[in-house]
Tab-separated table of C-alpha atoms in Angstrom:
chain	number	residue	atom	x	y	z
A	1	MET	CA	16.697	25.997	1.279
A	2	HIS	CA	17.602	22.515	0.158
A	3	SER	CA	17.551	18.916	1.316
A	4	ALA	CA	21.013	18.530	2.760
A	5	GLN	CA	21.272	18.027	6.484
A	6	SER	CA	22.219	21.212	8.253
A	7	THR	CA	23.343	22.146	11.740
A	8	THR	CA	21.563	25.480	11.444
A	9	GLU	CA	19.431	25.993	14.542
A	10	LEU	CA	15.989	26.829	13.090
A	11	SER	CA	13.734	25.276	15.732
A	12	SER	CA	13.725	28.452	17.846
A	13	THR	CA	12.283	30.644	15.105
A	14	PRO	CA	9.107	31.903	16.750
A	15	GLN	CA	6.964	32.600	13.724
A	16	LEU	CA	6.951	29.060	12.377
A	17	SER	CA	3.855	26.866	12.875
A	18	SER	CA	5.078	23.683	14.442
A	19	PHE	CA	3.929	20.039	14.121
A	20	ASP	CA	5.218	16.643	15.048
A	21	VAL	CA	4.996	15.281	11.484
A	22	ILE	CA	4.343	16.990	8.141
A	23	ILE	CA	3.197	14.658	5.400
A	24	ALA	CA	3.476	15.741	1.747
A	25	GLY	CA	0.653	14.211	-0.219
A	26	CYS	CA	-2.910	13.245	0.704
A	27	GLY	CA	-3.456	10.138	-1.365
A	28	PRO	CA	-4.314	6.885	0.285
A	29	THR	CA	-0.768	6.448	1.707
A	30	GLY	CA	-0.575	9.927	3.170
A	31	ALA	CA	-4.135	9.790	4.599
A	32	ILE	CA	-3.593	6.400	6.258
A	33	LEU	CA	-0.269	7.544	7.726
A	34	ALA	CA	-1.862	10.658	9.119
A	35	ALA	CA	-4.607	8.535	10.742
A	36	GLU	CA	-2.141	6.053	12.212
A	37	LEU	CA	-0.141	8.899	13.755
A	38	ARG	CA	-3.301	10.555	15.234
A	39	LEU	CA	-4.151	7.265	17.013
A	40	HIS	CA	-1.125	8.073	19.172
A	41	ASP	CA	-1.956	11.758	19.567
A	42	VAL	CA	0.794	12.895	17.204
A	43	ARG	CA	0.301	16.440	15.819
A	44	VAL	CA	0.037	15.934	12.049
A	45	LEU	CA	-0.278	18.295	9.069
A	46	VAL	CA	-0.915	16.864	5.583
A	47	LEU	CA	-0.026	19.097	2.646
A	48	GLU	CA	-1.721	18.290	-0.664
A	49	LYS	CA	-0.690	20.330	-3.761
A	50	GLU	CA	-3.995	19.726	-5.595
A	51	THR	CA	-6.785	22.123	-4.591
A	52	GLU	CA	-9.585	19.561	-5.193
A	53	PRO	CA	-9.783	15.762	-4.847
A	54	VAL	CA	-9.357	13.766	-7.982
A	55	SER	CA	-12.609	13.736	-9.936
A	56	PHE	CA	-12.239	10.939	-12.507
A	57	VAL	CA	-13.825	7.657	-11.439
A	58	ARG	CA	-10.984	5.185	-11.830
A	59	ILE	CA	-11.574	1.830	-10.105
A	60	VAL	CA	-8.857	0.536	-7.900
A	61	GLY	CA	-8.648	-2.821	-6.060
A	62	LEU	CA	-8.011	-3.574	-2.421
A	63	HIS	CA	-6.383	-6.903	-1.877
A	64	ALA	CA	-6.769	-9.244	1.101
A	65	ARG	CA	-4.002	-7.721	3.213
A	66	SER	CA	-5.176	-4.160	2.790
A	67	LEU	CA	-8.716	-5.265	3.679
A	68	GLU	CA	-7.357	-6.916	6.824
A	69	LEU	CA	-5.628	-3.662	7.816
A	70	MET	CA	-8.937	-1.740	7.236
A	71	ALA	CA	-10.584	-4.287	9.537
A	72	MET	CA	-7.886	-3.735	12.143
A	73	ARG	CA	-8.846	-0.057	12.328
A	74	GLY	CA	-12.611	-0.492	12.170
A	75	LEU	CA	-12.813	0.856	8.609
A	76	LEU	CA	-13.806	-2.255	6.676
A	77	ASP	CA	-17.604	-1.953	6.936
A	78	ARG	CA	-17.333	1.650	5.770
A	79	VAL	CA	-15.238	0.647	2.769
A	80	LEU	CA	-17.211	-2.441	1.809
A	81	GLY	CA	-20.351	-0.359	1.310
A	82	HIS	CA	-18.798	1.433	-1.592
A	83	GLY	CA	-17.144	-1.433	-3.451
A	84	ARG	CA	-17.775	-4.607	-5.430
A	85	GLN	CA	-16.268	-7.942	-4.402
A	86	ARG	CA	-14.730	-10.413	-6.816
A	87	PRO	CA	-12.874	-13.707	-6.255
A	88	ALA	CA	-9.175	-13.532	-5.539
A	89	GLY	CA	-8.059	-15.205	-8.676
A	90	GLY	CA	-6.715	-14.370	-12.132
A	91	PHE	CA	-4.410	-11.577	-10.808
A	92	PHE	CA	-1.043	-12.841	-11.956
A	93	ALA	CA	-0.398	-11.578	-15.533
A	94	ALA	CA	-4.143	-11.937	-16.158
A	95	ILE	CA	-3.836	-15.706	-16.376
A	96	ALA	CA	-7.391	-16.911	-15.859
A	97	LYS	CA	-7.192	-19.316	-12.953
A	98	PRO	CA	-9.766	-19.645	-10.119
A	99	ALA	CA	-8.973	-18.426	-6.637
A	100	PRO	CA	-7.346	-21.105	-4.490
A	101	GLU	CA	-9.631	-22.550	-1.864
A	102	GLY	CA	-9.007	-21.876	1.794
A	103	LEU	CA	-6.738	-18.841	1.490
A	104	ASP	CA	-5.460	-17.878	4.984
A	105	SER	CA	-7.625	-14.718	5.286
A	106	ALA	CA	-11.089	-13.833	6.372
A	107	HIS	CA	-11.121	-11.374	3.480
A	108	ALA	CA	-9.894	-13.490	0.607
A	109	TYR	CA	-11.418	-11.417	-2.160
A	110	LEU	CA	-10.689	-8.322	-4.245
A	111	LEU	CA	-12.697	-5.214	-3.500
A	112	GLY	CA	-13.076	-2.913	-6.503
A	113	ILE	CA	-13.795	0.620	-5.337
A	114	PRO	CA	-13.788	4.037	-7.110
A	115	GLN	CA	-10.509	5.877	-6.475
A	116	PRO	CA	-12.152	9.144	-5.438
A	117	VAL	CA	-14.264	7.239	-2.949
A	118	ILE	CA	-11.442	5.429	-1.134
A	119	VAL	CA	-9.297	8.576	-1.103
A	120	GLN	CA	-12.220	10.548	0.478
A	121	LEU	CA	-12.979	7.792	2.984
A	122	LEU	CA	-9.399	7.668	4.167
A	123	GLU	CA	-9.129	11.456	4.234
A	124	ASP	CA	-12.304	11.656	6.304
A	125	HIS	CA	-10.929	9.036	8.665
A	126	ALA	CA	-7.756	11.098	9.175
A	127	ARG	CA	-9.755	14.288	9.754
A	128	ASP	CA	-12.072	12.499	12.199
A	129	LEU	CA	-9.002	11.533	14.247
A	130	GLY	CA	-7.777	15.150	14.254
A	131	ALA	CA	-5.296	15.366	11.348
A	132	GLN	CA	-5.043	18.791	9.719
A	133	ILE	CA	-5.178	18.707	5.919
A	134	ARG	CA	-4.303	21.710	3.728
A	135	ARG	CA	-5.003	21.628	-0.008
A	136	GLY	CA	-3.322	23.771	-2.606
A	137	CYS	CA	-0.010	23.563	-0.625
A	138	ALA	CA	3.046	22.283	-2.431
A	139	VAL	CA	6.424	21.567	-0.763
A	140	ALA	CA	9.112	23.632	-2.524
A	141	GLY	CA	12.035	23.012	-0.176
A	142	PHE	CA	13.163	21.905	3.230
A	143	GLU	CA	16.145	21.802	5.567
A	144	GLN	CA	16.668	19.301	8.374
A	145	ASP	CA	18.792	19.643	11.490
A	146	ASP	CA	19.318	17.683	14.654
A	147	GLU	CA	15.941	18.668	16.053
A	148	GLY	CA	13.592	18.747	13.126
A	149	VAL	CA	12.728	19.861	9.562
A	150	THR	CA	11.800	23.271	8.274
A	151	VAL	CA	9.491	23.011	5.269
A	152	GLU	CA	9.033	25.803	2.773
A	153	LEU	CA	5.859	25.936	0.660
A	154	ALA	CA	5.536	27.230	-2.891
A	155	ASP	CA	4.119	30.507	-1.657
A	156	GLY	CA	7.114	31.095	0.663
A	157	GLU	CA	5.411	30.085	3.922
A	158	GLN	CA	7.606	28.095	6.247
A	159	LEU	CA	6.499	25.327	8.641
A	160	ARG	CA	8.373	23.380	11.240
A	161	ALA	CA	8.048	19.661	12.141
A	162	ARG	CA	10.105	17.021	13.899
A	163	TYR	CA	9.718	14.726	10.878
A	164	LEU	CA	8.702	15.032	7.194
A	165	VAL	CA	7.303	12.142	5.209
A	166	GLY	CA	7.092	12.271	1.392
A	167	CYS	CA	3.923	10.522	0.181
A	168	ASP	CA	3.781	12.676	-2.887
A	169	GLY	CA	3.852	10.112	-5.674
A	170	GLY	CA	6.225	8.772	-8.264
A	171	ARG	CA	7.475	12.222	-9.185
A	172	SER	CA	8.035	13.019	-5.474
A	173	THR	CA	9.409	16.498	-4.792
A	174	VAL	CA	10.503	15.347	-1.358
A	175	ARG	CA	12.524	12.428	-2.758
A	176	LYS	CA	14.184	14.631	-5.367
A	177	LEU	CA	15.092	17.404	-2.875
A	178	LEU	CA	16.432	14.728	-0.478
A	179	GLY	CA	18.758	13.496	-3.150
A	180	VAL	CA	17.733	9.852	-2.790
A	181	GLY	CA	18.554	7.727	-5.837
A	182	PHE	CA	15.622	6.155	-7.708
A	183	PRO	CA	17.302	3.456	-9.780
A	184	GLY	CA	15.405	1.150	-12.117
A	185	GLU	CA	14.216	0.996	-15.676
A	186	PRO	CA	12.432	3.739	-17.694
A	187	SER	CA	9.202	2.993	-19.411
A	188	ARG	CA	9.562	0.908	-22.558
A	189	THR	CA	5.907	-0.125	-23.174
A	190	GLU	CA	2.964	2.209	-22.982
A	191	THR	CA	-0.635	1.107	-22.491
A	192	LEU	CA	-3.916	3.020	-22.657
A	193	MET	CA	-6.473	2.421	-19.893
A	194	GLY	CA	-9.933	3.954	-19.348
A	195	GLU	CA	-13.534	3.449	-18.629
A	196	MET	CA	-16.167	4.213	-21.267
A	197	GLU	CA	-19.420	3.075	-22.860
A	198	VAL	CA	-19.605	0.929	-25.964
A	199	GLY	CA	-21.929	0.822	-28.975
A	200	VAL	CA	-22.064	-2.920	-29.792
A	201	PRO	CA	-23.567	-5.945	-28.032
A	202	GLN	CA	-21.724	-7.622	-25.222
A	203	GLU	CA	-21.619	-10.897	-27.136
A	204	GLU	CA	-19.711	-9.295	-29.972
A	205	ILE	CA	-17.238	-7.820	-27.545
A	206	ALA	CA	-16.670	-11.086	-25.746
A	207	ALA	CA	-16.034	-12.954	-29.037
A	208	LYS	CA	-13.481	-10.348	-30.167
A	209	VAL	CA	-11.766	-10.175	-26.810
A	210	THR	CA	-11.388	-13.961	-26.888
A	211	GLU	CA	-10.032	-13.929	-30.446
A	212	VAL	CA	-7.572	-11.090	-30.051
A	213	GLY	CA	-6.660	-11.986	-26.485
A	214	GLU	CA	-5.039	-15.224	-27.661
A	215	THR	CA	-2.127	-13.226	-28.974
A	216	ASN	CA	-2.313	-9.840	-27.275
A	217	LYS	CA	-2.514	-9.951	-23.489
A	218	ARG	CA	-2.495	-6.148	-23.147
A	219	PHE	CA	-5.950	-5.856	-24.792
A	220	TRP	CA	-9.289	-6.287	-23.073
A	221	LEU	CA	-12.745	-4.873	-22.642
A	222	ARG	CA	-14.448	-5.834	-19.429
A	223	PRO	CA	-17.951	-4.851	-18.273
A	224	PHE	CA	-17.761	-2.698	-15.193
A	225	GLY	CA	-21.429	-1.968	-14.530
A	226	GLY	CA	-23.729	0.820	-15.336
A	227	GLY	CA	-23.163	0.322	-19.072
A	228	ALA	CA	-19.429	1.123	-18.811
A	229	TYR	CA	-16.467	-1.014	-19.859
A	230	SER	CA	-12.872	-1.053	-18.657
A	231	VAL	CA	-10.764	-0.731	-21.780
A	232	VAL	CA	-7.086	-1.609	-22.023
A	233	VAL	CA	-5.173	-1.446	-25.333
A	234	PRO	CA	-1.480	-0.988	-26.286
A	235	ALA	CA	-0.559	2.682	-26.885
A	236	ALA	CA	2.020	2.069	-29.616
A	237	GLY	CA	1.712	4.789	-32.247
A	238	VAL	CA	-0.158	7.247	-30.027
A	239	SER	CA	1.464	10.632	-30.295
A	240	ASP	CA	2.853	12.740	-27.473
A	241	ARG	CA	3.158	10.646	-24.326
A	242	ALA	CA	3.314	13.830	-22.277
A	243	GLU	CA	-0.247	14.692	-23.254
A	244	PRO	CA	-3.316	12.903	-21.774
A	245	PRO	CA	-4.849	10.424	-24.208
A	246	THR	CA	-8.074	11.226	-26.032
A	247	LEU	CA	-11.050	9.100	-26.915
A	248	GLU	CA	-9.848	9.201	-30.523
A	249	ASP	CA	-6.570	7.687	-29.381
A	250	PHE	CA	-8.556	4.741	-27.909
A	251	ARG	CA	-10.585	4.444	-31.128
A	252	GLN	CA	-7.414	4.362	-33.220
A	253	GLN	CA	-5.669	1.767	-31.150
A	254	LEU	CA	-8.710	-0.436	-30.866
A	255	ARG	CA	-9.076	-0.484	-34.674
A	256	ALA	CA	-5.401	-1.254	-35.073
A	257	VAL	CA	-5.491	-4.168	-32.600
A	258	ALA	CA	-9.045	-5.550	-32.928
A	259	GLY	CA	-10.185	-4.234	-36.273
A	260	THR	CA	-13.067	-2.303	-34.630
A	261	ASP	CA	-13.406	0.493	-32.163
A	262	PHE	CA	-16.585	-1.106	-30.639
A	263	GLY	CA	-18.347	2.260	-30.904
A	264	VAL	CA	-16.746	3.494	-27.668
A	265	HIS	CA	-18.095	6.729	-26.348
A	266	SER	CA	-18.852	8.747	-23.203
A	267	PRO	CA	-15.531	8.163	-21.389
A	268	ARG	CA	-15.520	8.342	-17.594
A	269	TRP	CA	-11.749	8.689	-17.443
A	270	LEU	CA	-8.766	8.104	-19.766
A	271	SER	CA	-5.165	7.465	-18.862
A	272	ARG	CA	-2.007	5.776	-19.938
A	273	PHE	CA	0.597	3.926	-17.985
A	274	GLY	CA	4.068	2.679	-18.751
A	275	ASP	CA	6.187	-0.087	-17.311
A	276	ALA	CA	8.754	2.114	-15.598
A	277	THR	CA	10.069	0.319	-12.544
A	278	ARG	CA	12.098	2.131	-9.867
A	279	LEU	CA	12.860	1.739	-6.165
A	280	ALA	CA	14.259	4.384	-3.844
A	281	GLU	CA	17.732	3.490	-2.552
A	282	ARG	CA	16.614	4.261	1.018
A	283	TYR	CA	13.402	5.125	2.732
A	284	ARG	CA	14.915	7.330	5.374
A	285	THR	CA	17.500	10.052	5.570
A	286	GLY	CA	17.632	11.522	9.032
A	287	ARG	CA	14.249	13.047	9.821
A	288	VAL	CA	12.835	12.712	6.268
A	289	LEU	CA	11.113	9.525	5.136
A	290	LEU	CA	9.441	8.198	1.970
A	291	ALA	CA	6.354	6.046	1.536
A	292	GLY	CA	4.056	4.798	-1.235
A	293	ASP	CA	4.802	5.746	-4.816
A	294	ALA	CA	7.438	8.253	-3.653
A	295	ALA	CA	9.454	5.163	-2.671
A	296	HIS	CA	8.527	2.815	-5.478
A	297	ILE	CA	6.853	2.743	-8.886
A	298	HIS	CA	5.963	-0.206	-11.087
A	299	PRO	CA	3.379	-1.213	-13.732
A	300	PRO	CA	-0.150	-1.744	-12.433
A	301	THR	CA	-0.152	-5.444	-13.354
A	302	GLY	CA	-1.647	-7.382	-10.453
A	303	GLY	CA	-3.146	-4.235	-8.937
A	304	GLN	CA	-0.591	-3.934	-6.195
A	305	GLY	CA	0.427	-0.230	-6.227
A	306	LEU	CA	-2.138	1.317	-3.894
A	307	ASN	CA	-1.953	-1.711	-1.615
A	308	LEU	CA	1.780	-1.477	-1.293
A	309	GLY	CA	1.631	2.186	-0.322
A	310	VAL	CA	-1.189	1.607	2.242
A	311	GLN	CA	0.821	-1.162	3.780
A	312	ASP	CA	3.902	1.088	3.972
A	313	ALA	CA	1.814	3.541	5.992
A	314	PHE	CA	0.610	0.934	8.454
A	315	ASN	CA	4.161	-0.246	8.961
A	316	LEU	CA	5.577	3.220	9.450
A	317	GLY	CA	2.865	4.922	11.421
A	318	TRP	CA	3.221	3.268	14.810
A	319	LYS	CA	7.017	3.310	14.632
A	320	LEU	CA	7.140	7.026	13.814
A	321	ALA	CA	4.573	7.650	16.604
A	322	ALA	CA	6.684	5.685	19.066
A	323	GLN	CA	9.740	7.814	18.146
A	324	ILE	CA	7.753	11.032	18.712
A	325	ARG	CA	6.145	9.774	21.938
A	326	GLY	CA	9.592	8.905	23.301
A	327	TRP	CA	9.288	5.193	23.894
A	328	ALA	CA	10.659	3.786	20.650
A	329	PRO	CA	13.701	1.432	20.944
A	330	LYS	CA	16.788	2.903	19.348
A	331	THR	CA	16.558	1.011	16.075
A	332	LEU	CA	12.777	0.764	15.709
A	333	LEU	CA	12.418	3.460	13.040
A	334	ASP	CA	15.159	1.828	10.998
A	335	THR	CA	13.070	-1.342	10.720
A	336	TYR	CA	10.725	0.533	8.386
A	337	HIS	CA	13.277	0.516	5.593
A	338	ALA	CA	14.565	-2.922	6.616
A	339	GLU	CA	11.101	-4.479	6.393
A	340	ARG	CA	9.378	-2.535	3.577
A	341	HIS	CA	12.217	-2.082	1.074
A	342	PRO	CA	12.583	-5.877	0.384
A	343	VAL	CA	8.801	-6.155	0.062
A	344	ALA	CA	8.787	-3.404	-2.593
A	345	ALA	CA	11.710	-5.052	-4.394
A	346	ASP	CA	9.690	-8.290	-4.583
A	347	VAL	CA	6.656	-6.429	-5.944
A	348	LEU	CA	8.794	-4.828	-8.577
A	349	ASP	CA	10.208	-8.210	-9.544
A	350	ASN	CA	6.815	-9.841	-9.867
A	351	THR	CA	5.493	-6.950	-11.966
A	352	ARG	CA	8.506	-7.217	-14.215
A	353	ALA	CA	7.754	-10.896	-14.649
A	354	GLN	CA	4.082	-10.185	-15.373
A	355	MET	CA	4.987	-7.611	-17.977
A	356	GLU	CA	7.197	-10.081	-19.755
A	357	LEU	CA	4.304	-12.601	-19.744
A	358	LEU	CA	2.031	-9.980	-21.360
A	359	SER	CA	4.451	-9.626	-24.343
A	360	THR	CA	3.338	-10.837	-27.746
A	361	GLU	CA	6.812	-12.206	-28.575
A	362	PRO	CA	7.139	-15.966	-29.033
A	363	GLY	CA	9.544	-16.508	-26.116
A	364	PRO	CA	7.450	-14.788	-23.388
A	365	GLN	CA	4.335	-16.443	-24.834
A	366	ALA	CA	5.897	-19.862	-24.521
A	367	VAL	CA	6.759	-19.080	-20.896
A	368	ARG	CA	3.238	-17.879	-20.339
A	369	ARG	CA	1.836	-21.152	-21.661
A	370	LEU	CA	4.104	-23.128	-19.383
A	371	LEU	CA	3.166	-21.041	-16.289
A	372	THR	CA	-0.518	-21.430	-17.223
A	373	GLU	CA	-0.055	-25.196	-16.995
A	374	LEU	CA	1.948	-24.980	-13.743
A	375	MET	CA	-0.830	-22.877	-12.138
A	376	ASP	CA	-3.106	-25.855	-12.424
A	377	PHE	CA	-1.084	-27.088	-9.385
A	378	ASP	CA	-2.760	-25.620	-6.297
A	379	GLU	CA	0.572	-24.918	-4.649
A	380	VAL	CA	1.745	-22.730	-7.511
A	381	ASN	CA	-1.540	-20.870	-7.879
A	382	ARG	CA	-1.687	-20.351	-4.130
A	383	TYR	CA	1.860	-19.091	-3.896
A	384	LEU	CA	1.359	-16.458	-6.602
A	385	ILE	CA	-1.982	-15.248	-5.182
A	386	GLU	CA	-0.437	-14.942	-1.689
A	387	LYS	CA	2.364	-12.919	-3.193
A	388	ILE	CA	0.064	-10.621	-5.071
A	389	THR	CA	-2.336	-10.068	-2.130
A	390	ALA	CA	0.588	-9.663	0.341
A	391	ILE	CA	-0.664	-12.247	2.806
A	392	GLY	CA	2.465	-14.271	2.245
A	393	ILE	CA	4.815	-11.609	3.610
A	394	ARG	CA	7.097	-12.714	6.425
A	395	TYR	CA	9.391	-10.111	8.020
A	396	ASP	CA	12.717	-11.348	9.292
A	397	PHE	CA	12.449	-11.325	13.059
A	398	GLY	CA	15.070	-14.011	13.577
A	399	ALA	CA	14.821	-17.723	14.146
A	400	GLY	CA	11.507	-19.086	15.296
A	401	PRO	CA	8.268	-20.800	14.186
A	402	ASP	CA	6.920	-20.111	10.721
A	403	LEU	CA	4.282	-17.803	12.163
A	404	LEU	CA	6.915	-15.418	13.593
A	405	GLY	CA	7.132	-12.277	11.409
A	406	ARG	CA	3.910	-13.120	9.627
A	407	ARG	CA	0.578	-11.344	10.044
A	408	LEU	CA	-2.018	-13.222	12.051
A	409	ARG	CA	-5.382	-13.646	10.388
A	410	ASP	CA	-8.607	-12.378	11.971
A	411	ILE	CA	-9.402	-15.239	14.365
A	412	PRO	CA	-12.285	-15.690	16.808
A	413	VAL	CA	-11.563	-14.659	20.373
A	414	ALA	CA	-13.728	-14.585	23.504
A	415	GLN	CA	-14.590	-10.949	22.882
A	416	GLY	CA	-15.564	-11.470	19.195
A	417	GLN	CA	-12.932	-11.080	16.453
A	418	LEU	CA	-9.208	-10.411	16.966
A	419	TYR	CA	-9.077	-7.375	14.686
A	420	ASP	CA	-11.809	-5.635	16.641
A	421	LEU	CA	-9.189	-5.391	19.463
A	422	LEU	CA	-6.655	-3.561	17.300
A	423	HIS	CA	-8.697	-0.447	16.437
A	424	ARG	CA	-6.584	1.830	18.651
A	425	GLY	CA	-3.267	0.959	16.915
A	426	ARG	CA	-1.688	-0.566	20.006
A	427	GLY	CA	0.259	-3.822	20.480
A	428	LEU	CA	-1.647	-6.906	21.771
A	429	LEU	CA	-0.585	-9.889	23.850
A	430	LEU	CA	-2.931	-12.777	23.014
A	431	ASP	CA	-2.373	-15.052	26.015
A	432	ARG	CA	-3.888	-18.513	25.935
A	433	THR	CA	-2.109	-19.488	29.174
A	434	ALA	CA	-3.717	-16.659	31.171
A	435	HIS	CA	-0.513	-16.519	33.210
A	436	LEU	CA	1.454	-13.738	31.496
A	437	THR	CA	1.367	-10.000	31.842
A	438	VAL	CA	2.419	-6.922	29.851
A	439	GLY	CA	3.445	-5.163	33.052
A	440	GLY	CA	4.991	-1.721	32.488
A	441	TRP	CA	4.111	-1.760	28.796
A	442	SER	CA	0.358	-1.585	29.513
A	443	ASP	CA	0.291	2.049	28.199
A	444	ARG	CA	1.099	0.773	24.678
A	445	VAL	CA	0.277	-2.967	24.684
A	446	ASP	CA	-3.131	-4.528	25.484
A	447	HIS	CA	-3.502	-7.977	27.113
A	448	LEU	CA	-6.183	-10.543	26.253
A	449	ALA	CA	-6.162	-13.668	28.413
A	450	ASP	CA	-8.213	-16.140	26.379
A	451	PRO	CA	-7.593	-19.895	26.546
A	452	THR	CA	-10.122	-20.375	23.713
A	453	ALA	CA	-8.467	-18.180	21.134
A	454	GLY	CA	-8.138	-19.802	17.714
A	455	VAL	CA	-4.363	-20.169	17.488
A	456	ASP	CA	-2.371	-23.350	18.008
A	457	VAL	CA	0.466	-21.688	20.058
A	458	PRO	CA	0.506	-20.668	23.742
A	459	CYS	CA	0.802	-16.916	23.308
A	460	VAL	CA	1.565	-14.413	20.584
A	461	LEU	CA	2.687	-10.775	20.821
A	462	LEU	CA	1.220	-8.689	17.980
A	463	ARG	CA	2.615	-5.436	16.826
A	464	PRO	CA	0.112	-2.635	15.941
A	465	ASP	CA	0.306	-3.694	12.264
A	466	GLY	CA	-0.836	-7.169	13.112
A	467	HIS	CA	2.533	-8.981	12.603
A	468	VAL	CA	3.586	-11.580	15.150
A	469	ALA	CA	6.583	-10.285	17.085
A	470	TRP	CA	6.881	-13.185	19.607
A	471	ILE	CA	5.585	-16.690	20.234
A	472	GLY	CA	6.005	-18.521	23.550
A	473	ASP	CA	4.925	-18.852	27.166
A	474	ASP	CA	7.843	-17.581	29.204
A	475	GLN	CA	7.445	-14.228	30.975
A	476	GLN	CA	11.144	-13.246	30.854
A	477	ASP	CA	11.354	-14.012	27.171
A	478	LEU	CA	8.145	-12.013	26.631
A	479	ASP	CA	9.626	-9.033	28.541
A	480	ASP	CA	12.723	-9.145	26.372
A	481	HIS	CA	10.584	-8.942	23.231
A	482	LEU	CA	8.390	-6.246	24.649
A	483	SER	CA	11.517	-4.226	25.229
A	484	ARG	CA	12.687	-5.005	21.716
A	485	TRP	CA	9.499	-3.711	20.061
A	486	PHE	CA	8.000	-1.346	22.605
A	487	GLY	CA	10.942	0.173	24.435
A	488	LYS	CA	11.498	0.484	28.135
A	489	PRO	CA	8.574	-0.188	30.471
A	490	ALA	CA	6.949	2.791	32.114
A	491	ASP	CA	8.005	3.488	35.679
């Protein structure tokens, strides 16, 4: 069994358990994708090779766009209760600038949340909607044909699905078996990262961080709460990169960089990361697709990785569901790669730039000083924050007003807030004229006639991911765009 497309007719094999979609990997990307598919009654099986959820308490950050997407599905309140908010500033290459005022989002902040918590919340969300999740199950092979994909597990069990999605991380088995190229650069710079307690006063730490940080931007200790600190230090000189780092590795590197190990002890988790940067050549081959880290890897500078994967899932979920439910326009599934591949390429570029700015070499440091000055201009600071937080994304939907192709912020409407109307993962016509109709698309697009809605255009058609697919007030033009995004009307 291999990844090449085959004309072998396997779908009639009676002993195979059958699903609409099998997802490899139950991290945040896989869990959100499963939930999005279940909103449309798609039969989903998620296979996770690990037998238990991750146990180490690493803190990850949800940026504004991901928080908006959580709000669209009614998850935000559940998530907020487990995280800590901080201003949306200082993300780009750790250049300490305040958050710009008036960012175009109702959730213009960073939410720091323990990784095991967000993974469990999203997994529970998928299960609540009816997704099946099997742990201790690794994909070992698959074959696809004209009707579906037969997946073989490591224990020899075979399963059948109409589609397979690899959400199985940077070392994705699905991507490798599929034969999709993963070009980019290997890791050149290694960094240690962890959370641990310290044995010296906070004032001493702050003074040393200020002193050393002037010349080494890959070194910091930041209080995290509960007596713990987030510790980052270059990994140069640490032995085998294939082995997980030890507390002694951190002590050694802290002494080398700062002249003291700060009495670090009682680690919560320890890890290392490199600056490898790679992007899959394509996100789809036939009935097999890639999302999250399986499609792109990059350094964690700016905290964009988890967010990029979650946003992949929101983009793909409704399109794949439409394909399975039978109403997708012919090219809809292809727009997943067309829209998300350039977004990932841009993230890879901005992380490359940030890593250069963290270098201790004189040239990159000169550029960093110049950019630090430029970021005093609000337009520059705002542009970089919108890039990092993904609220500046505009998909290419053709000529039209600037709002076309962008996401619409959570605005007040007659029934409360706009995002409260998107919990079911359907399209929405926000109609300020109260004269339009969604007609035969009402089984997949909702209609809100509200002259008081807080937008300065007559009407907008929103896709299930909240991006503006059409702006106008003409019924025929609307019908054309409903057909473009939501297929033929029902009889």
